[in-house]
Amino acid sequence: MALRARAGCIALVVFLAALTAAPGPARGYDFEVDATVVGQGYQVRQVRLGGDRLLNRRRLLGSLRLGVWNLLPRNAHGRGPTLSFASNLRYGADFGDYLEQAALDATPELEAQQRQLDVMYAYLEGQGFWGRVDFRAGRQVSVDGLDWFAFDGLTVRVRTPALPLLVETSGGLEARAAREELSGAPAYGDVGGTSAERALLSPTIGAALELAGPRWAAARLSYRRTTSAGATGDEAVDRDLAALGLEDDQLVRAERLTLSGRAWLLGGRLQPYAGARFDALRRVVDQRYAGVSARVTAAHTLRADYQNALPSWDGDSIFNVFTQYPYDDLRVAWDGVAAACWRAELRGTARWFHHAGCDGAAGCDAPAYDVDLGGGAALEWSRRRGHLRGDGWFSAGGSGRSVGLDLSGAWKVRWRLGRGVDAGGGDSDVQLDGRLTLQAFEDALRAELEGVSFGAQVGVGWPIRPGLSAHIWVEDNISRFYDSALRVVGVLDLEVMP
């Protein structure tokens, strides 16, 4: 409970620090407030021995985003360091019977989904101090070649005077839930595992070097190590850790090193990129990727991507047991303007899933991999007031077969309303949108997981007044598994920017 209260106070503490960091004469600053409320109503099937039943989900999700900048005065030339603050709070609740007591008894972690207030990010950011120092303090989300990562702490970036390099250091406590869903149940690892595991703090440290000189190239070398401080207190967990040769008081959750780079050649028309990540826990390069994007003409672009990956999770995750073999993924695509208001796209994929094969059995000639091949094509017609798009795809191979067609569109119509976007009433651009999807699928391992599904969705969006808009969707899906899977989604969005 203390950890939850501590996480909930992050936004307040950091924002107060922002307001008091630079005392001086009264001055103006800019801010923006954006609030979104999403309501959903639908049913999911619960598979039970005594007969399946449908459980109601009545979900409410609200988010409040705040941005404040120009907290420091600039000099007479409009230069000098800058200071800003950004935060995002999210509240989620489920008022249906999906999280009934029987489900909570079987899976206590579901309790966090009933009523949860999450700090997704809340940080104070400074740039240009002493002409070369930037920092970010508070809960922050980092996205780079290592992975998506959220932590509560401090990041400092310094531009070196002699070389075109940025030196970065960071440290703090990992917020695992914010990383895994960019929302998340209570912070500091309260996702899955035993209650003892969830109570552990996870200190993290990191460092990076980044190329900051030429405009035609970018490169980054980064390292991060995350541990769990303290013993679990769970005999079963401690026994498993001992079998793995890990110490209770300093379990290494993750330790990774990554190198990535991108170049902009021929005026940006040719963009090659590549990267790799080393997982020190498993002592293996678990990700390699390379690709190129080429703008052949002003209207045509070609892309090719290759990736070799061994899916990996934190060191305390049981899912590591199920990922012993890597896969290779190759994708090629072309998109271009076919006419004045038409755009087309073609794409192809190939994926190799490696596995044990015969594993040395005599007289066996089974391959050590399965291959999936796929492709797709899309055609889109766009005008100033809306667009129509058709998208078809297929895939076939070792994991099964799938073929589908998706038709979607959106159109803005001028509608006379009592009080529209104009404060005194008048016309508003009401957006109408819809989607039709047809898909046939077949699983290679389980014959009962095959069928055809049809889905339909209609929606309407209305800008009620400046900074306030509403959108509602109604969708249904029909298949052999559901006679009807009706879902209603409503969104109310408020934005305030003086």
Coordinates of C-alpha atoms in Angstrom, one line a residue:
M1 CA 0.0 0.0 0.0
A2 CA 2.9 2.4 0.8
L3 CA 4.3 1.7 -2.7
R4 CA 1.0 2.5 -4.3
A5 CA 0.7 5.8 -2.4
R6 CA 4.2 6.6 -3.3
A7 CA 3.5 6.1 -7.0
G8 CA 0.3 8.2 -6.9
C9 CA 2.2 11.2 -5.5
I10 CA 4.8 11.3 -8.2
A11 CA 2.9 13.7 -10.5
L12 CA 2.2 16.1 -7.6
V13 CA 5.7 16.2 -6.3
V14 CA 7.3 16.7 -9.7
F15 CA 4.9 19.4 -10.6
L16 CA 5.5 21.3 -7.4
A17 CA 9.2 21.0 -8.1
A18 CA 8.6 22.5 -11.5
L19 CA 6.8 25.5 -10.0
T20 CA 9.4 26.2 -7.4
A21 CA 12.6 25.4 -9.4
A22 CA 13.1 28.8 -10.7
P23 CA 12.0 31.6 -8.4
G24 CA 11.9 35.1 -9.8
P25 CA 9.6 37.8 -10.9
A26 CA 6.1 37.0 -12.0
R27 CA 5.9 35.8 -15.6
G28 CA 3.6 33.9 -18.0
Y29 CA 3.9 30.3 -18.9
D30 CA 1.9 28.1 -21.3
F31 CA -0.1 25.0 -20.5
E32 CA -2.3 22.4 -22.1
V33 CA -4.9 20.1 -20.5
D34 CA -6.3 17.2 -22.3
A35 CA -8.8 14.8 -20.8
T36 CA -10.3 11.7 -22.4
V37 CA -13.1 9.4 -21.1
V38 CA -13.7 6.0 -22.8
G39 CA -16.7 3.8 -22.0
Q40 CA -17.1 0.3 -23.3
G41 CA -19.8 -2.4 -23.0
Y42 CA -19.4 -5.9 -24.4
Q43 CA -19.4 -9.6 -23.4
V44 CA -16.7 -12.3 -23.3
R45 CA -17.2 -16.0 -23.2
Q46 CA -16.1 -17.9 -20.1
V47 CA -15.3 -21.6 -20.8
R48 CA -16.5 -23.8 -17.9
L49 CA -16.8 -27.6 -17.5
G50 CA -20.5 -27.2 -16.6
G51 CA -21.2 -25.1 -19.7
D52 CA -20.0 -21.8 -21.1
R53 CA -21.4 -18.5 -20.0
L54 CA -21.1 -14.9 -21.1
L55 CA -19.6 -12.4 -18.8
N56 CA -20.5 -8.7 -19.0
R57 CA -17.7 -6.1 -19.2
R58 CA -18.6 -2.5 -18.4
R59 CA -15.3 -0.7 -18.6
L60 CA -14.6 3.0 -17.9
L61 CA -11.2 4.4 -18.7
G62 CA -10.3 8.1 -18.1
S63 CA -7.0 9.8 -18.7
L64 CA -5.8 13.3 -17.8
R65 CA -2.8 14.8 -19.5
L66 CA -1.1 18.0 -18.5
G67 CA 1.7 19.9 -20.2
V68 CA 3.3 23.1 -18.9
W69 CA 6.2 24.8 -20.6
N70 CA 8.1 28.1 -20.7
L71 CA 8.6 27.8 -16.9
L72 CA 11.9 29.7 -17.2
P73 CA 12.3 33.2 -18.7
R74 CA 14.4 33.6 -21.9
N75 CA 17.0 36.3 -22.4
A76 CA 16.6 39.3 -24.7
H77 CA 17.5 37.2 -27.7
G78 CA 15.0 34.5 -26.9
R79 CA 17.6 32.0 -25.9
G80 CA 18.5 30.2 -22.7
P81 CA 17.6 27.0 -20.9
T82 CA 14.0 25.7 -21.0
L83 CA 12.0 24.0 -18.3
S84 CA 8.7 22.1 -18.8
F85 CA 6.5 19.5 -17.1
A86 CA 4.4 16.7 -18.6
S87 CA 2.1 14.1 -16.9
N88 CA -0.5 11.5 -17.8
L89 CA -2.8 10.0 -15.1
R90 CA -5.1 7.2 -16.0
Y91 CA -8.1 5.7 -14.1
G92 CA -9.7 2.4 -15.0
A93 CA -12.7 0.5 -13.6
D94 CA -14.9 -2.4 -14.6
F95 CA -18.5 -2.4 -13.4
G96 CA -19.5 -5.7 -15.0
D97 CA -19.4 -9.3 -13.7
Y98 CA -16.2 -10.2 -15.5
L99 CA -14.2 -9.7 -12.3
E100 CA -16.6 -11.7 -10.1
Q101 CA -15.3 -13.1 -6.8
A102 CA -14.6 -16.6 -8.3
A103 CA -12.3 -15.1 -10.8
L104 CA -10.5 -13.0 -8.2
D105 CA -10.0 -16.0 -6.0
A106 CA -8.4 -17.9 -8.9
T107 CA -6.4 -14.9 -10.2
P108 CA -5.8 -12.3 -7.5
E109 CA -4.0 -10.0 -9.9
L110 CA -7.3 -9.2 -11.6
E111 CA -8.3 -7.2 -8.6
A112 CA -6.1 -4.3 -9.9
Q113 CA -8.4 -4.0 -12.9
Q114 CA -11.5 -3.2 -10.8
R115 CA -10.4 0.2 -9.6
Q116 CA -6.9 1.5 -10.5
L117 CA -5.3 4.9 -10.7
D118 CA -2.0 4.8 -12.6
V119 CA 0.7 7.4 -13.2
M120 CA 1.7 6.6 -16.7
Y121 CA 4.3 9.4 -16.8
A122 CA 5.1 12.5 -14.9
Y123 CA 8.4 14.3 -15.3
L124 CA 10.1 17.6 -15.2
E125 CA 12.3 18.2 -18.2
G126 CA 15.1 20.8 -18.7
Q127 CA 17.0 21.5 -21.9
G128 CA 20.0 23.6 -22.7
F129 CA 21.4 24.2 -19.2
W130 CA 25.0 25.6 -19.5
G131 CA 24.5 25.2 -23.2
R132 CA 25.0 21.4 -23.2
V133 CA 23.0 19.7 -20.4
D134 CA 19.5 18.2 -20.6
F135 CA 17.7 16.3 -17.9
R136 CA 14.4 14.5 -17.2
A137 CA 13.3 13.8 -13.6
G138 CA 10.2 11.7 -12.5
R139 CA 8.3 8.8 -14.1
Q140 CA 9.4 8.6 -17.7
V141 CA 9.1 6.1 -20.6
S142 CA 12.1 5.3 -22.7
V143 CA 11.8 3.7 -26.2
D144 CA 15.0 2.6 -27.9
G145 CA 16.6 -0.5 -29.3
L146 CA 16.6 -2.1 -25.8
D147 CA 12.8 -2.1 -25.5
W148 CA 10.0 -0.1 -24.0
F149 CA 11.0 0.8 -20.5
A150 CA 9.4 2.9 -17.7
F151 CA 11.1 4.0 -14.5
D152 CA 11.0 6.6 -11.7
G153 CA 14.2 8.4 -11.6
L154 CA 16.6 10.8 -13.3
T155 CA 18.1 10.9 -16.9
V156 CA 20.9 13.3 -17.7
R157 CA 22.2 14.0 -21.2
V158 CA 25.4 16.0 -21.8
R159 CA 26.8 17.1 -25.2
T160 CA 30.5 16.7 -25.3
P161 CA 32.5 19.8 -26.3
A162 CA 35.2 18.1 -28.4
L163 CA 33.3 15.2 -30.1
P164 CA 29.9 15.0 -31.8
L165 CA 28.6 12.8 -29.0
L166 CA 25.8 12.8 -26.4
V167 CA 26.6 11.0 -23.1
E168 CA 23.5 9.8 -21.2
T169 CA 23.2 8.3 -17.7
S170 CA 20.0 7.2 -15.9
G171 CA 19.0 5.6 -12.7
G172 CA 15.9 4.9 -10.6
L173 CA 13.3 2.3 -9.9
E174 CA 11.6 0.3 -12.7
A175 CA 7.8 0.8 -13.1
R176 CA 7.0 -2.5 -14.8
A177 CA 3.3 -2.0 -15.2
A178 CA 3.7 1.4 -16.9
R179 CA 6.2 -0.2 -19.3
E180 CA 4.1 -3.3 -20.2
E181 CA 0.9 -1.5 -21.0
L182 CA 1.8 2.2 -20.8
S183 CA -0.8 2.0 -18.1
G184 CA -0.6 -0.5 -15.5
A185 CA -1.6 -1.7 -12.2
P186 CA 0.2 -0.2 -9.2
A187 CA 3.8 0.6 -9.9
Y188 CA 7.1 -1.1 -9.0
G189 CA 6.4 -4.5 -10.5
D190 CA 2.8 -5.1 -9.4
V191 CA 2.1 -7.2 -12.5
G192 CA 1.9 -11.0 -12.2
G193 CA 3.9 -13.3 -9.9
T194 CA 3.4 -13.9 -6.2
S195 CA 2.6 -11.1 -3.8
A196 CA 6.2 -11.3 -2.5
E197 CA 7.6 -10.9 -6.0
R198 CA 5.3 -7.9 -6.7
A199 CA 6.5 -6.2 -3.5
L200 CA 10.1 -6.1 -4.6
L201 CA 11.7 -2.9 -5.7
S202 CA 13.6 -3.0 -9.0
P203 CA 16.6 -0.6 -9.1
T204 CA 17.8 0.2 -12.6
I205 CA 20.9 1.9 -14.0
G206 CA 21.7 2.8 -17.6
A207 CA 24.1 4.6 -19.9
A208 CA 24.3 5.5 -23.5
L209 CA 26.4 7.1 -26.2
E210 CA 24.7 8.8 -29.1
L211 CA 26.0 10.3 -32.3
A212 CA 25.0 14.0 -32.4
G213 CA 27.1 15.4 -35.2
P214 CA 26.3 14.8 -38.9
R215 CA 22.7 15.4 -40.0
W216 CA 22.9 12.4 -42.4
A217 CA 23.6 9.7 -39.8
A218 CA 22.4 8.7 -36.3
A219 CA 23.8 5.9 -34.0
R220 CA 23.2 4.9 -30.4
L221 CA 25.0 2.5 -28.1
S222 CA 23.0 1.8 -24.9
Y223 CA 23.2 -0.4 -21.8
R224 CA 20.7 -1.1 -19.0
R225 CA 20.7 -3.4 -15.9
T226 CA 17.7 -3.9 -13.7
T227 CA 17.8 -5.9 -10.4
S228 CA 15.4 -6.8 -7.6
A229 CA 16.5 -5.7 -4.2
G230 CA 15.6 -7.9 -1.2
A231 CA 14.6 -11.5 -0.6
T232 CA 11.3 -12.8 -1.9
G233 CA 10.3 -14.7 1.3
D234 CA 8.6 -17.3 -0.9
E235 CA 10.1 -20.8 -0.4
A236 CA 9.1 -22.0 -3.9
V237 CA 10.6 -18.9 -5.5
D238 CA 13.8 -19.1 -3.5
R239 CA 14.2 -22.7 -4.4
D240 CA 13.8 -21.9 -8.1
L241 CA 16.3 -19.1 -7.9
A242 CA 18.8 -21.4 -6.2
A243 CA 18.4 -23.9 -9.0
L244 CA 19.2 -21.2 -11.5
G245 CA 22.2 -20.1 -9.5
L246 CA 20.7 -16.7 -8.7
E247 CA 21.0 -14.9 -5.4
D248 CA 17.8 -14.1 -3.6
D249 CA 19.0 -10.6 -2.5
Q250 CA 20.1 -9.5 -5.9
L251 CA 18.0 -11.1 -8.7
V252 CA 19.0 -9.6 -12.1
R253 CA 15.7 -9.0 -14.0
A254 CA 17.3 -7.8 -17.2
E255 CA 20.7 -6.8 -18.5
R256 CA 21.0 -5.7 -22.1
L257 CA 23.3 -3.9 -24.5
T258 CA 22.1 -2.6 -27.9
L259 CA 23.6 -0.9 -30.9
S260 CA 21.5 0.8 -33.6
G261 CA 22.1 3.2 -36.5
R262 CA 20.3 4.9 -39.4
A263 CA 21.6 7.0 -42.3
W264 CA 19.9 9.5 -44.7
L265 CA 21.6 9.3 -48.1
L266 CA 20.9 10.9 -51.4
G267 CA 19.1 13.8 -49.8
G268 CA 17.0 11.4 -47.6
R269 CA 15.7 9.3 -50.5
L270 CA 17.7 6.3 -49.3
Q271 CA 17.5 5.3 -45.6
P272 CA 19.4 2.2 -44.5
Y273 CA 19.2 1.1 -40.9
A274 CA 20.4 -1.8 -38.7
G275 CA 20.7 -2.8 -35.1
A276 CA 21.3 -5.6 -32.6
R277 CA 20.7 -6.4 -29.0
F278 CA 22.7 -8.6 -26.6
D279 CA 20.9 -10.2 -23.7
A280 CA 23.5 -10.7 -21.0
L281 CA 21.3 -13.0 -18.9
R282 CA 20.9 -15.6 -21.6
R283 CA 24.3 -14.7 -23.2
V284 CA 22.8 -14.5 -26.6
V285 CA 22.2 -11.8 -29.3
D286 CA 18.4 -12.0 -29.1
Q287 CA 17.6 -9.4 -31.8
R288 CA 19.1 -8.5 -35.1
Y289 CA 17.5 -6.3 -37.7
A290 CA 18.3 -4.5 -40.9
G291 CA 16.3 -2.7 -43.5
V292 CA 16.2 0.0 -46.1
S293 CA 13.6 2.5 -47.3
A294 CA 14.0 4.0 -50.8
R295 CA 12.0 6.8 -52.3
V296 CA 12.3 5.8 -55.9
T297 CA 10.3 8.8 -57.1
A298 CA 8.2 11.5 -55.4
A299 CA 5.2 9.1 -55.6
H300 CA 6.7 5.7 -55.1
T301 CA 8.5 4.2 -52.0
L302 CA 10.1 0.7 -51.6
R303 CA 10.8 -0.8 -48.2
A304 CA 12.5 -4.0 -47.1
D305 CA 13.0 -5.3 -43.5
Y306 CA 14.7 -8.3 -42.0
Q307 CA 14.7 -9.4 -38.4
N308 CA 16.1 -12.4 -36.5
A309 CA 14.7 -12.5 -33.0
L310 CA 14.6 -14.8 -30.0
P311 CA 11.7 -13.6 -27.9
S312 CA 12.9 -12.9 -24.4
W313 CA 11.4 -11.5 -21.2
D314 CA 12.7 -10.4 -17.8
G315 CA 14.8 -12.9 -16.0
D316 CA 12.0 -13.7 -13.5
S317 CA 9.4 -14.5 -16.2
I318 CA 8.2 -18.1 -16.8
F319 CA 7.7 -17.3 -20.5
N320 CA 11.5 -17.7 -21.0
V321 CA 10.9 -21.5 -20.7
F322 CA 8.8 -21.5 -23.9
T323 CA 11.2 -19.5 -26.2
Q324 CA 14.1 -21.7 -26.9
Y325 CA 14.3 -21.1 -30.7
P326 CA 14.4 -17.9 -32.8
Y327 CA 12.5 -16.9 -35.8
D328 CA 13.4 -14.9 -39.0
D329 CA 11.1 -12.4 -40.5
L330 CA 11.4 -10.8 -44.0
R331 CA 9.0 -8.1 -45.2
V332 CA 9.0 -6.1 -48.5
A333 CA 6.5 -3.4 -49.4
W334 CA 5.7 -0.8 -52.1
D335 CA 3.4 2.1 -51.8
G336 CA 2.7 4.9 -54.2
V337 CA 0.3 7.3 -55.7
A338 CA -1.6 5.6 -58.5
A339 CA -3.6 8.7 -59.6
A340 CA -4.5 12.1 -58.3
C341 CA -6.6 10.8 -55.4
W342 CA -5.6 7.1 -55.4
R343 CA -2.9 5.4 -53.4
A344 CA -2.0 1.7 -53.7
E345 CA 0.1 -0.6 -51.5
L346 CA 1.6 -4.1 -52.1
R347 CA 3.3 -6.1 -49.4
G348 CA 4.8 -9.6 -48.9
T349 CA 6.1 -11.5 -45.8
A350 CA 8.0 -14.6 -45.1
R351 CA 8.7 -16.0 -41.6
W352 CA 10.8 -19.0 -40.5
F353 CA 10.0 -20.5 -37.1
H354 CA 13.0 -22.6 -35.9
H355 CA 12.4 -25.6 -33.7
A356 CA 14.0 -28.9 -32.7
G357 CA 12.9 -30.8 -35.8
C358 CA 13.9 -34.5 -35.4
D359 CA 16.3 -33.7 -32.7
G360 CA 18.7 -36.3 -33.9
A361 CA 16.2 -39.2 -34.2
A362 CA 17.3 -41.9 -36.6
G363 CA 15.4 -42.1 -39.9
C364 CA 13.7 -38.7 -39.4
D365 CA 13.9 -36.1 -42.1
A366 CA 11.5 -33.4 -40.7
P367 CA 12.8 -29.9 -41.2
A368 CA 14.1 -27.8 -38.3
Y369 CA 11.8 -24.9 -39.1
D370 CA 8.3 -24.0 -40.4
V371 CA 7.7 -21.4 -43.0
D372 CA 4.8 -19.0 -43.2
L373 CA 4.3 -17.0 -46.4
G374 CA 1.9 -14.1 -46.8
G375 CA 1.0 -10.9 -48.6
G376 CA -1.5 -8.2 -49.1
A377 CA -2.7 -5.3 -51.2
A378 CA -4.5 -2.1 -50.4
L379 CA -6.2 0.6 -52.4
E380 CA -7.2 3.9 -50.9
W381 CA -9.3 6.8 -52.4
S382 CA -8.9 10.1 -50.5
R383 CA -10.6 13.5 -50.8
R384 CA -10.6 16.6 -48.6
R385 CA -13.6 15.4 -46.6
G386 CA -12.8 11.7 -46.2
H387 CA -11.5 8.5 -47.6
L388 CA -12.3 4.9 -48.6
R389 CA -9.9 2.0 -48.2
G390 CA -9.9 -1.6 -49.2
D391 CA -7.3 -4.0 -47.8
G392 CA -6.9 -7.8 -48.5
W393 CA -4.4 -10.2 -47.1
F394 CA -3.5 -13.9 -46.9
S395 CA -1.0 -16.1 -45.0
A396 CA -0.3 -19.8 -45.1
G397 CA 2.3 -22.1 -43.7
G398 CA 3.2 -24.1 -40.6
S399 CA 1.0 -22.1 -38.2
G400 CA -2.2 -22.3 -40.3
R401 CA -4.0 -20.3 -43.0
S402 CA -5.8 -17.0 -43.1
V403 CA -7.4 -14.9 -45.8
G404 CA -9.3 -11.7 -45.3
L405 CA -10.8 -8.6 -46.7
D406 CA -11.3 -5.3 -44.9
L407 CA -13.3 -2.3 -46.2
S408 CA -13.2 1.0 -44.2
G409 CA -14.0 4.6 -44.7
A410 CA -14.7 7.9 -43.1
W411 CA -16.5 11.0 -44.3
K412 CA -17.2 14.5 -42.9
V413 CA -20.6 15.9 -43.5
R414 CA -21.9 19.4 -42.9
W415 CA -24.7 19.2 -40.4
R416 CA -26.9 21.9 -39.0
L417 CA -26.9 21.5 -35.2
G418 CA -28.2 23.6 -32.3
R419 CA -24.8 24.4 -30.8
G420 CA -21.9 23.2 -32.9
V421 CA -18.3 24.1 -32.9
D422 CA -19.2 27.8 -33.2
A423 CA -19.9 29.1 -29.8
G424 CA -23.2 30.6 -30.9
G425 CA -24.4 27.5 -32.8
G426 CA -24.2 26.8 -36.5
D427 CA -22.8 24.1 -38.8
S428 CA -20.4 21.4 -37.6
D429 CA -18.4 18.8 -39.5
V430 CA -19.8 15.5 -38.2
Q431 CA -17.6 12.5 -39.1
L432 CA -19.3 9.3 -40.1
D433 CA -17.1 6.2 -40.3
G434 CA -17.6 2.4 -40.8
R435 CA -15.8 -0.9 -41.4
L436 CA -16.7 -4.3 -42.8
T437 CA -14.3 -7.3 -42.2
L438 CA -14.5 -10.8 -43.6
Q439 CA -11.9 -13.4 -42.5
A440 CA -11.5 -17.2 -43.0
F441 CA -8.9 -18.9 -40.7
E442 CA -7.6 -22.3 -39.9
D443 CA -5.2 -23.4 -37.2
A444 CA -2.5 -26.0 -38.1
L445 CA -2.6 -27.8 -34.8
R446 CA -6.2 -27.6 -33.6
A447 CA -8.9 -28.3 -36.2
E448 CA -11.6 -26.9 -34.0
L449 CA -10.0 -23.4 -34.3
E450 CA -11.1 -22.8 -37.8
G451 CA -14.0 -20.9 -39.3
V452 CA -15.2 -17.7 -40.9
S453 CA -15.9 -14.4 -39.1
F454 CA -17.7 -11.3 -40.2
G455 CA -17.5 -8.0 -38.5
A456 CA -19.2 -4.7 -39.0
Q457 CA -18.7 -1.3 -37.3
V458 CA -20.3 2.1 -37.6
G459 CA -19.4 5.3 -35.8
V460 CA -20.1 9.0 -35.6
G461 CA -17.9 11.8 -34.3
W462 CA -19.1 15.3 -33.4
P463 CA -17.0 18.3 -32.4
I464 CA -19.4 19.7 -29.8
R465 CA -17.5 23.0 -29.3
P466 CA -13.9 24.2 -29.5
G467 CA -11.8 21.7 -27.5
L468 CA -14.7 19.3 -26.9
S469 CA -15.6 16.4 -29.1
A470 CA -17.5 13.1 -28.8
H471 CA -17.3 9.8 -30.7
I472 CA -19.3 6.6 -30.5
W473 CA -18.9 3.3 -32.3
V474 CA -21.1 0.2 -32.4
E475 CA -19.6 -3.0 -33.7
D476 CA -20.6 -6.6 -34.0
N477 CA -18.8 -9.8 -34.9
I478 CA -20.4 -13.1 -36.0
S479 CA -18.6 -16.5 -36.2
R480 CA -19.0 -20.1 -35.1
F481 CA -17.7 -19.1 -31.7
Y482 CA -20.1 -16.1 -31.2
D483 CA -23.6 -15.7 -32.6
S484 CA -23.1 -12.1 -31.8
A485 CA -20.2 -10.2 -30.2
L486 CA -21.8 -6.7 -29.8
R487 CA -19.6 -3.9 -28.4
V488 CA -20.4 -0.3 -27.8
V489 CA -17.6 2.3 -27.4
G490 CA -18.0 5.9 -26.5
V491 CA -15.2 8.6 -26.3
L492 CA -15.4 12.1 -24.9
D493 CA -12.3 14.2 -25.4
L494 CA -11.6 17.6 -23.8
E495 CA -8.7 19.9 -24.7
V496 CA -7.9 23.2 -23.0
M497 CA -5.0 25.4 -24.4
P498 CA -5.3 29.1 -23.6

